[in-house]
PDB file of C-alpha atoms in Angstrom:
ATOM      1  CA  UNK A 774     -83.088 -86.364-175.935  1.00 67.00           C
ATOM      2  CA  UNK A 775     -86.612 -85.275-177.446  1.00 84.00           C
ATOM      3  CA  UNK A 776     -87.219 -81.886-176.712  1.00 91.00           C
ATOM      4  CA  UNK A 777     -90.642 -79.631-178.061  1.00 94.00           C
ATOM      5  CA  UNK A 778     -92.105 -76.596-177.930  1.00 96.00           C
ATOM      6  CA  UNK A 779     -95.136 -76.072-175.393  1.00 96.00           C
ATOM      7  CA  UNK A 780     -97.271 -73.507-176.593  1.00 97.00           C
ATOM      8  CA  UNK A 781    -100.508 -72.610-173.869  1.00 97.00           C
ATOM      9  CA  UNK A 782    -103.049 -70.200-173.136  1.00 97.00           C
ATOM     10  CA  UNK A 783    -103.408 -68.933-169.836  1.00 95.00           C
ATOM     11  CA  UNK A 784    -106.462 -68.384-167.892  1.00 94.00           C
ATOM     12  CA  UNK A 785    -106.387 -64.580-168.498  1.00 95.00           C
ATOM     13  CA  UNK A 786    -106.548 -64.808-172.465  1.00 96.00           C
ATOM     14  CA  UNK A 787    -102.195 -64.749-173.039  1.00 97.00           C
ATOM     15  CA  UNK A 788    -100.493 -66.840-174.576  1.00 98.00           C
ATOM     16  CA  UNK A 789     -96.706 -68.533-173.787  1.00 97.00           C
ATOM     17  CA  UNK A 790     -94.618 -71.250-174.732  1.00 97.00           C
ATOM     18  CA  UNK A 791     -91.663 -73.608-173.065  1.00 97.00           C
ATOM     19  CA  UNK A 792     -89.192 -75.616-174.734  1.00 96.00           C
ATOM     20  CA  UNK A 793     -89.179 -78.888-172.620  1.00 95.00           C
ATOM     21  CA  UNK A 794     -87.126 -82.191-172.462  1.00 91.00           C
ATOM     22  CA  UNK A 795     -89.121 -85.522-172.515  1.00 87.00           C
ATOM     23  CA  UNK A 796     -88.831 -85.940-168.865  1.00 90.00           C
ATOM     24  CA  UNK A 797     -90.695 -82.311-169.120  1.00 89.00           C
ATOM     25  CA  UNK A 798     -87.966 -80.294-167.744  1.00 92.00           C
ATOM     26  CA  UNK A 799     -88.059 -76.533-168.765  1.00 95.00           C
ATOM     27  CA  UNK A 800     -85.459 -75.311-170.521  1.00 96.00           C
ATOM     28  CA  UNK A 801     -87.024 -72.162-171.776  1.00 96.00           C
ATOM     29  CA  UNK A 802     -89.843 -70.411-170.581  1.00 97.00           C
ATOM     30  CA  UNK A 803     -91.721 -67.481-173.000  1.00 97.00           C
ATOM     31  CA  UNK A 804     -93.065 -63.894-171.994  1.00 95.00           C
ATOM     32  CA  UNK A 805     -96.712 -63.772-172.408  1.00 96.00           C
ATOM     33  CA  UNK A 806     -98.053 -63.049-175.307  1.00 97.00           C
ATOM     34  CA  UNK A 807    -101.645 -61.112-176.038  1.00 97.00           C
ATOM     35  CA  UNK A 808    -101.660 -63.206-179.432  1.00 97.00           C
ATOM     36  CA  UNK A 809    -101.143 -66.967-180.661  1.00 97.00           C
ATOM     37  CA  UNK A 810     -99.446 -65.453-183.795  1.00 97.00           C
ATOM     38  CA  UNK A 811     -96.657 -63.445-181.691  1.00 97.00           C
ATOM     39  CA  UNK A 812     -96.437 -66.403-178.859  1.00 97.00           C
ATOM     40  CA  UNK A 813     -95.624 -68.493-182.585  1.00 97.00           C
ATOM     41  CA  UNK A 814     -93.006 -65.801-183.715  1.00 96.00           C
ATOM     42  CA  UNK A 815     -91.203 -66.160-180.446  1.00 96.00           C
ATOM     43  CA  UNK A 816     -91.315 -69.894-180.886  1.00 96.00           C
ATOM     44  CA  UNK A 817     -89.593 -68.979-184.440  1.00 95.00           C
ATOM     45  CA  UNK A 818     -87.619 -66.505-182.722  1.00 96.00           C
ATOM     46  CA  UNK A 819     -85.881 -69.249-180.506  1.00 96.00           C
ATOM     47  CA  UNK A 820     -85.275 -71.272-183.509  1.00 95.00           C
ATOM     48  CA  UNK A 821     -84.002 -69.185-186.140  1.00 95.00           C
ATOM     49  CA  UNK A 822     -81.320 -67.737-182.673  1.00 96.00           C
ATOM     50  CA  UNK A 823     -80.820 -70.770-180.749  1.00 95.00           C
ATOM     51  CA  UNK A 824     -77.755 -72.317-182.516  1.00 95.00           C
ATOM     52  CA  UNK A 825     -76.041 -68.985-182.142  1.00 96.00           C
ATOM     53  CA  UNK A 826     -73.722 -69.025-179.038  1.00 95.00           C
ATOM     54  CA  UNK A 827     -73.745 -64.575-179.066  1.00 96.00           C
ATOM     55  CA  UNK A 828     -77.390 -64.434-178.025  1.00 97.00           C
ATOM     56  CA  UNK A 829     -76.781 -66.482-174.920  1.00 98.00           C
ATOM     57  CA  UNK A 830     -76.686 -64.389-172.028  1.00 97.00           C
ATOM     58  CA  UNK A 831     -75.315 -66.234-168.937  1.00 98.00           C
ATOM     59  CA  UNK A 832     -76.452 -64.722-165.361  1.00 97.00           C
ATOM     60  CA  UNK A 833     -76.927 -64.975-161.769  1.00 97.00           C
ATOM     61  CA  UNK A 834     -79.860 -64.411-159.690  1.00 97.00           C
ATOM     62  CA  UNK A 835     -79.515 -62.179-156.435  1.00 96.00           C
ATOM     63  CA  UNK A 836     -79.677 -66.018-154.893  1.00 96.00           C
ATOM     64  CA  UNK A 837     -76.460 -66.583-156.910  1.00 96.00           C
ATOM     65  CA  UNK A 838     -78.256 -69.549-158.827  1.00 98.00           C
ATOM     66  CA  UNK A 839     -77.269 -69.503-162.471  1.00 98.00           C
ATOM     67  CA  UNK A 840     -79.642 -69.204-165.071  1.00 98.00           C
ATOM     68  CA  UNK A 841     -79.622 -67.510-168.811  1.00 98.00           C
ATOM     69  CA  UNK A 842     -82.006 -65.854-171.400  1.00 98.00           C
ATOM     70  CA  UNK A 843     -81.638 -66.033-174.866  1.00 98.00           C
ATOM     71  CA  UNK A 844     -82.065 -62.684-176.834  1.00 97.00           C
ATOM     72  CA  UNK A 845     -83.353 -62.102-180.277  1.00 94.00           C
ATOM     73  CA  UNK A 846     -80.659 -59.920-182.958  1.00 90.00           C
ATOM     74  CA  UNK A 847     -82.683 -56.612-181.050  1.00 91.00           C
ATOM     75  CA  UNK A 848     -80.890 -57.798-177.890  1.00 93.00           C
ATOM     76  CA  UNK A 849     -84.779 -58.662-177.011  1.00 94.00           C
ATOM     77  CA  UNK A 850     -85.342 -61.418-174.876  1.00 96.00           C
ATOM     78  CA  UNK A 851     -87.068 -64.448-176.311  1.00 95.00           C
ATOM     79  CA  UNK A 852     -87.165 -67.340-173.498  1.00 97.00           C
ATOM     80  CA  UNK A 853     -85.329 -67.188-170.206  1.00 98.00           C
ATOM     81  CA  UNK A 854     -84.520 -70.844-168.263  1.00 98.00           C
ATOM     82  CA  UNK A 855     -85.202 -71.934-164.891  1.00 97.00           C
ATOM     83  CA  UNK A 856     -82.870 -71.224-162.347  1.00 98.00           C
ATOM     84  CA  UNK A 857     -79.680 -74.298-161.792  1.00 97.00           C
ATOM     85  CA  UNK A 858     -77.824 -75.344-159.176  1.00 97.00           C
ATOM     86  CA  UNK A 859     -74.452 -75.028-160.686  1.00 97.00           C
ATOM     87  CA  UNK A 860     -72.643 -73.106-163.469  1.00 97.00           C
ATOM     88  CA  UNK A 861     -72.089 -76.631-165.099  1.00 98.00           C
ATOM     89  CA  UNK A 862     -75.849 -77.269-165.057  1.00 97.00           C
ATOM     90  CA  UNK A 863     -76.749 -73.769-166.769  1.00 97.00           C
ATOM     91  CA  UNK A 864     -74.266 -74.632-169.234  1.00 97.00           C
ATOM     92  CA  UNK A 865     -75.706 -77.989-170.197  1.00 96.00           C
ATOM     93  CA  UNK A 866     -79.079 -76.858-170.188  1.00 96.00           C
ATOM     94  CA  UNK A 867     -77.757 -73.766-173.001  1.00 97.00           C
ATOM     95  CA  UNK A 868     -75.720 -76.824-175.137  1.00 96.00           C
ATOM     96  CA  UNK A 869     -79.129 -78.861-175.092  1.00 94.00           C
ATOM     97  CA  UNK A 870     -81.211 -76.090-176.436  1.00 95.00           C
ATOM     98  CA  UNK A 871     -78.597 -75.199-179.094  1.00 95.00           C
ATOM     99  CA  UNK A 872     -78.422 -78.386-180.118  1.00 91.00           C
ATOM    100  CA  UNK A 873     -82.229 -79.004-180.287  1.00 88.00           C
ATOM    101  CA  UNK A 874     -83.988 -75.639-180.513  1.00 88.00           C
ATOM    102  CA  UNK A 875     -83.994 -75.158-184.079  1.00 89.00           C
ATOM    103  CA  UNK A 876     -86.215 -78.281-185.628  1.00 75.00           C
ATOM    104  CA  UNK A 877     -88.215 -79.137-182.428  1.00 74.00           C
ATOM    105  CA  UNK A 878     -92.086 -79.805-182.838  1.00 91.00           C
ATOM    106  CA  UNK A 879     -94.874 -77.525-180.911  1.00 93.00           C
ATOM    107  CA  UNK A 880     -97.452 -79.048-179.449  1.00 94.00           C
ATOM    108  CA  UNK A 881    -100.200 -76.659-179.487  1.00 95.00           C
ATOM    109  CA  UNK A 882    -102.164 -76.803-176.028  1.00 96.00           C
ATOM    110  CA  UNK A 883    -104.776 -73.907-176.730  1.00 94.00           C
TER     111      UNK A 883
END
């Protein structure tokens, strides 16, 4: 599945990025950024850590839908996904992005 690197700038100046699938599902979704260059570090961020199964953090929202972030060596967190209707679906959603995080493309939207 082809899978990229979103990077936009919002209406108020910031800057974020998503990793998407080619049906443009969100797998990831950035903080905002005040700069292109750190919104492009947290793009490098997610794929110098994505292949690493430690900085997967698995939770549950207070709806108890599943969901997880993915965290930088600082224990920061670099891209959080959307919230899944089952345990099975978060975990398919973390193999996808470990699988394709690290040489996807960024289309540049600013």
């Amino acid at each position: 599945m082809a899978v990229w690197f979103e990077l936009n700038k919002s209406s108020n100046g910031q800057f974020n990025f998503a990793l998407k699938t080619e049906n443009d599902h969100v797998l990831l979704r950035s903080e905002q950024y005040e700069s292109k260059a750190s919104a492009q570090s947290g793009i490098a961020s997610i794929q110098a850590n994505c292949a690493l199964e430690a900085r997967y953090e698995k939770k549950l929202a207070s709806d108890g839908k599943p969901f997880f972030n993915l965290k930088a060596a600082k224990h920061q967190i670099i891209g959080t996904s959307p919230m899944y209707g089952s345990e099975q679906a978060r975990d398919d959603g973390i193999a996808l992005v470990k699988a394709s995080g690290a040489g996807t493309t960024v289309k540049d939207n600013t």
